[in-house]
N, CA and C of each residue as an Amber inpcrd file, in Angstrom:
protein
   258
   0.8230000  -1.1900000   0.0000000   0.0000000   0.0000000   0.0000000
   0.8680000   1.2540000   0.0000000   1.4870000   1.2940000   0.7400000
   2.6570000   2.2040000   0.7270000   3.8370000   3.0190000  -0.5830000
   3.0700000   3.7710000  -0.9250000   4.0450000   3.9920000  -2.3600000
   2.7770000   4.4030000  -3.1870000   1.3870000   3.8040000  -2.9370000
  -0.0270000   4.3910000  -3.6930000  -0.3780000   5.5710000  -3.8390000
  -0.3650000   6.5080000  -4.6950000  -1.4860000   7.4640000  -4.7490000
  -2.2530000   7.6430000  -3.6270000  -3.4820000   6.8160000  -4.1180000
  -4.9360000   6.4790000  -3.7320000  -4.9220000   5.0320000  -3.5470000
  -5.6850000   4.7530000  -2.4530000  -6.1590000   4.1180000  -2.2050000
  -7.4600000   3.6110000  -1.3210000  -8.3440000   2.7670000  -2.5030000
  -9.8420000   2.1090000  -2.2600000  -9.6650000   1.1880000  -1.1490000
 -11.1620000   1.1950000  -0.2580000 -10.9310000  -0.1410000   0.6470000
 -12.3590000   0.1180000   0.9380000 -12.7100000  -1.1980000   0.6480000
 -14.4250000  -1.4400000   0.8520000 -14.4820000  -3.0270000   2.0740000
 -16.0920000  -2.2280000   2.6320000 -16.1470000  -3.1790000   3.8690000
 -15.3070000  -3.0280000   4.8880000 -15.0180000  -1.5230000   5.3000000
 -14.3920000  -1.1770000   6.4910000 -15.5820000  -1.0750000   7.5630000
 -15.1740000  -1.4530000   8.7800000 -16.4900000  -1.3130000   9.7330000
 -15.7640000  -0.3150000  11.0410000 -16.7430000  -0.0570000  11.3830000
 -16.5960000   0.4420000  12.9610000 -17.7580000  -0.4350000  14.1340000
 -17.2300000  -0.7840000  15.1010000 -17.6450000  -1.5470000  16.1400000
 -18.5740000  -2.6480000  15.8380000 -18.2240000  -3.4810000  14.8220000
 -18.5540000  -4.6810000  14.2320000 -18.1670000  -5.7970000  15.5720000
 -19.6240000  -6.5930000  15.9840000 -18.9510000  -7.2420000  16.7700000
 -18.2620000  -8.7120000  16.7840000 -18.4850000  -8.5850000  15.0770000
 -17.4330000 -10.1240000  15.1580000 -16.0140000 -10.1500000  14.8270000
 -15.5440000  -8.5980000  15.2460000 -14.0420000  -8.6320000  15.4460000
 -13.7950000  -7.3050000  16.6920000 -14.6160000  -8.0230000  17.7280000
 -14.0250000  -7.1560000  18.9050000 -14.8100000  -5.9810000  19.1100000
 -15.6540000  -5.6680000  17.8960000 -15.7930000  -3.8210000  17.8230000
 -14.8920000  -2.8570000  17.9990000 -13.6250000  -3.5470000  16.5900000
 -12.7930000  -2.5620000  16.5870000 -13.1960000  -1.1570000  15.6840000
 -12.3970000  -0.4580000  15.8440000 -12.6710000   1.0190000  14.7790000
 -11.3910000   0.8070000  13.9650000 -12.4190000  -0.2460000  12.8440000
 -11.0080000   0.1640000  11.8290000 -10.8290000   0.8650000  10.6920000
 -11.5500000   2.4600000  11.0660000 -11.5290000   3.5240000  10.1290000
 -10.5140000   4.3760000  10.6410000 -10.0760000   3.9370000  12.2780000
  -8.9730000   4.7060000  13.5570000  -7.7840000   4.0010000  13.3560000
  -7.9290000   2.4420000  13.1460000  -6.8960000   1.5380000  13.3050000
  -6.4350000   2.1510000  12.3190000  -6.7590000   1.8860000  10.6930000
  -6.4370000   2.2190000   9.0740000  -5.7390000   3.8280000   9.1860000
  -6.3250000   4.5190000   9.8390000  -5.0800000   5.8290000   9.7030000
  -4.1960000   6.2100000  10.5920000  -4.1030000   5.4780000  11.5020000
  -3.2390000   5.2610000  12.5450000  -1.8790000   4.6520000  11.9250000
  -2.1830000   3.4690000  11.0050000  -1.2500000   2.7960000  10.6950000
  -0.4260000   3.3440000   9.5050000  -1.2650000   4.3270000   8.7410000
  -0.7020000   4.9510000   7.3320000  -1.0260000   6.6930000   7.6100000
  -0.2830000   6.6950000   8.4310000  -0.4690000   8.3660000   8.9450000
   0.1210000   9.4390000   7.3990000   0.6440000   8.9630000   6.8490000
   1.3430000   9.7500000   5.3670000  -0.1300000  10.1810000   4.7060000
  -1.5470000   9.2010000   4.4870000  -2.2090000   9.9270000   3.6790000
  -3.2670000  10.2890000   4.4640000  -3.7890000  11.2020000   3.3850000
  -5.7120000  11.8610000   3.8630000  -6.8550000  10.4180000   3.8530000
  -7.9240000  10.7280000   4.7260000  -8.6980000   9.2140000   4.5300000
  -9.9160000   9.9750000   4.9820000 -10.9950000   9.4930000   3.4940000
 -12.3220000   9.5750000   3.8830000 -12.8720000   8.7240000   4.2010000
 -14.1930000   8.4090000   5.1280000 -14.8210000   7.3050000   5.5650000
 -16.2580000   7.5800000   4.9820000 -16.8920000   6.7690000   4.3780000
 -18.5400000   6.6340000   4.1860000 -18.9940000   5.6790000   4.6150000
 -20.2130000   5.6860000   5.4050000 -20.8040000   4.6240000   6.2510000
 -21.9660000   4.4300000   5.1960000 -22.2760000   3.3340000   4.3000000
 -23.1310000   2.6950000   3.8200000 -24.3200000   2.1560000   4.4590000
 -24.0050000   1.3700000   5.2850000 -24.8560000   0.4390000   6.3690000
 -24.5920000   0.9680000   7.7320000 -25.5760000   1.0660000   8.3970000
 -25.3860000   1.6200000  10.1510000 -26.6340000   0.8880000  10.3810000
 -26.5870000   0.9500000  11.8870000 -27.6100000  -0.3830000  12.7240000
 -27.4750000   0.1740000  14.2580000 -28.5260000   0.3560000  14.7880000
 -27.9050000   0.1480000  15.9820000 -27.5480000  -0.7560000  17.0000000
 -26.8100000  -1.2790000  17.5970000 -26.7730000  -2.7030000  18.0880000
 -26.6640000  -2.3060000  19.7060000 -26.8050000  -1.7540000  20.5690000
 -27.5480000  -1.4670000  21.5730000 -27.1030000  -0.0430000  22.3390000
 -27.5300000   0.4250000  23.6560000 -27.4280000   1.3440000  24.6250000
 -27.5160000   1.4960000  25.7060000 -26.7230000   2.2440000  26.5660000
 -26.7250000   1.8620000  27.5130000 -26.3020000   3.2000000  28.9170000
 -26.5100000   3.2490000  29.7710000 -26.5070000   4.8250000  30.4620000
 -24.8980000   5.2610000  31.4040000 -24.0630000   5.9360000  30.7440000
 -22.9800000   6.0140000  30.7570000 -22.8820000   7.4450000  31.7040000
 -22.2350000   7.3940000  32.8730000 -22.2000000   8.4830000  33.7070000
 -23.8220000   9.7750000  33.4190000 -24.5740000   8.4850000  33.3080000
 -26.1060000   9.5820000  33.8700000 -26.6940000   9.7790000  32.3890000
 -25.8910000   9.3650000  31.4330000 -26.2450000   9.6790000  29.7730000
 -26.7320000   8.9540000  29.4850000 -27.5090000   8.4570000  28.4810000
 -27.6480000   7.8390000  27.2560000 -26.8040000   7.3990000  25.9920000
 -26.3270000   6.2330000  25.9330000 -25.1860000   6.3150000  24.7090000
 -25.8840000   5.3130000  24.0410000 -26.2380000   5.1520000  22.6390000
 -26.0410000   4.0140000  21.7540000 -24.8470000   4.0950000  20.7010000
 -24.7930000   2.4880000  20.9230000 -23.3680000   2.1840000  19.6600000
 -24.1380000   1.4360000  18.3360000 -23.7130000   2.0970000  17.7080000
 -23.9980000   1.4170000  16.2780000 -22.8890000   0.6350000  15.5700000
 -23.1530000   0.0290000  14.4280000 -22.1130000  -1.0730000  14.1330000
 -22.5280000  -0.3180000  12.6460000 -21.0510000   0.0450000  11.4460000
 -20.9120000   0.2790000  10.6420000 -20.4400000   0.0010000   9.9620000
 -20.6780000   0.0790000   8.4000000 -20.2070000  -1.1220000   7.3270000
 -19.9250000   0.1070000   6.0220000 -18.7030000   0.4830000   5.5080000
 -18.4940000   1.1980000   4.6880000 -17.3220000   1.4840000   3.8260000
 -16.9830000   2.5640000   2.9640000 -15.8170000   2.4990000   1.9320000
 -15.2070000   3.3450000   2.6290000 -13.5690000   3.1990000   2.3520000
 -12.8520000   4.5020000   2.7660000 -11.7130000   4.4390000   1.4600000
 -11.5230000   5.8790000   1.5500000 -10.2430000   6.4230000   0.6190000
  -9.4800000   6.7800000   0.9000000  -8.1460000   6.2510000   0.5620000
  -7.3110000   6.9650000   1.1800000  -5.9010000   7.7010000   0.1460000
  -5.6430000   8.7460000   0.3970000  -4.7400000   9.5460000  -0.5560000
  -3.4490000  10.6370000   0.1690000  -3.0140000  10.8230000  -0.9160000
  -1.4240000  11.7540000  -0.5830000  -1.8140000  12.6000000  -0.6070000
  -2.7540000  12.8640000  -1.2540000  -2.8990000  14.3950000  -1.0240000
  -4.6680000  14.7410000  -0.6870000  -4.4840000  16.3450000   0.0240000
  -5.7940000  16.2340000   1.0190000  -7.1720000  16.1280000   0.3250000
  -8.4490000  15.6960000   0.8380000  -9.4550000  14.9410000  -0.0880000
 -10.4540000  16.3230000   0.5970000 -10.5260000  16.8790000  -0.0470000
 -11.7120000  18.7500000   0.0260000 -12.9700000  18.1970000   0.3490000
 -13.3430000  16.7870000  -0.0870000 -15.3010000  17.1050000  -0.3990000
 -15.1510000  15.0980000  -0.4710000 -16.2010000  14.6350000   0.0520000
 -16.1350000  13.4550000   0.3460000 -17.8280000  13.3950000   0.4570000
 -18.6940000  12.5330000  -0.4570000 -19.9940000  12.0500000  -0.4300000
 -20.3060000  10.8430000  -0.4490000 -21.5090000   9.9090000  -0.2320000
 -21.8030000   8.3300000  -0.5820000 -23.1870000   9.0820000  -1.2980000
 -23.2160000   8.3680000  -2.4220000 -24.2430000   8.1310000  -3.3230000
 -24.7160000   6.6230000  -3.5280000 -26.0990000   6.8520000  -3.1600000
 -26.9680000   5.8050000  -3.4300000 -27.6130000   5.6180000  -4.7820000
 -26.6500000   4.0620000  -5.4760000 -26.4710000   3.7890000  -6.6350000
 -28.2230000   3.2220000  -7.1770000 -28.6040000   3.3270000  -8.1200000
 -29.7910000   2.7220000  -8.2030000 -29.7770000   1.3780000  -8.3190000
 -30.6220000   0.6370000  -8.0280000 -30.9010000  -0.8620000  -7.7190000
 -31.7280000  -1.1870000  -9.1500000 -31.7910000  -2.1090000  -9.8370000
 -32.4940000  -2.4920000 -10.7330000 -33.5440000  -4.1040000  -9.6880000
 -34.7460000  -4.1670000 -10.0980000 -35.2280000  -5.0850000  -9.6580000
 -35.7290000  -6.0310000 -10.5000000 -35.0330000  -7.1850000 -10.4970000
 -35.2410000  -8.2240000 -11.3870000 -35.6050000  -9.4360000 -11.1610000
């Protein structure tokens, strides 16, 4: 990866719980601090909540693309592609 432009990565999640509920949109630029990285969340869910020093918190579990580049990314959208039904 290292030496890329750009780089695509689909099916990144955040707090997915069949790997821990890691954040690996945090892990992924942690590890390649050299480029810019957009995240789009496709799929979100909430998977539960719970009352955190007197609050209310829910965690959701997220399923999405990220980009990542050398140089900085200005404007970052997800577009919902049309579905054909067949």
């Amino acid at each position: 990866v290292r030496g890329a432009d750009v780089v695509a990565l689909q099916e990144v999640t955040r707090n997915n719980p069949r790997n821990g509920g890691r954040d690996m949109v945090a892990e992924i630029g942690e590890a390649l601090p050299d480029y810019f990285a957009a995240y789009g969340s496709n799929f979100e869910v909430n998977i539960g909540s719970r009352l955190e020093n007197g609050r209310a918190v829910s965690t959701s579990f997220q399923l999405g693309n990220m980009v990542l580049s050398k140089t900085p990314i200005h404007l970052s959208r997800n577009l919902l592609l049309p579905r054909s039904r067949s």
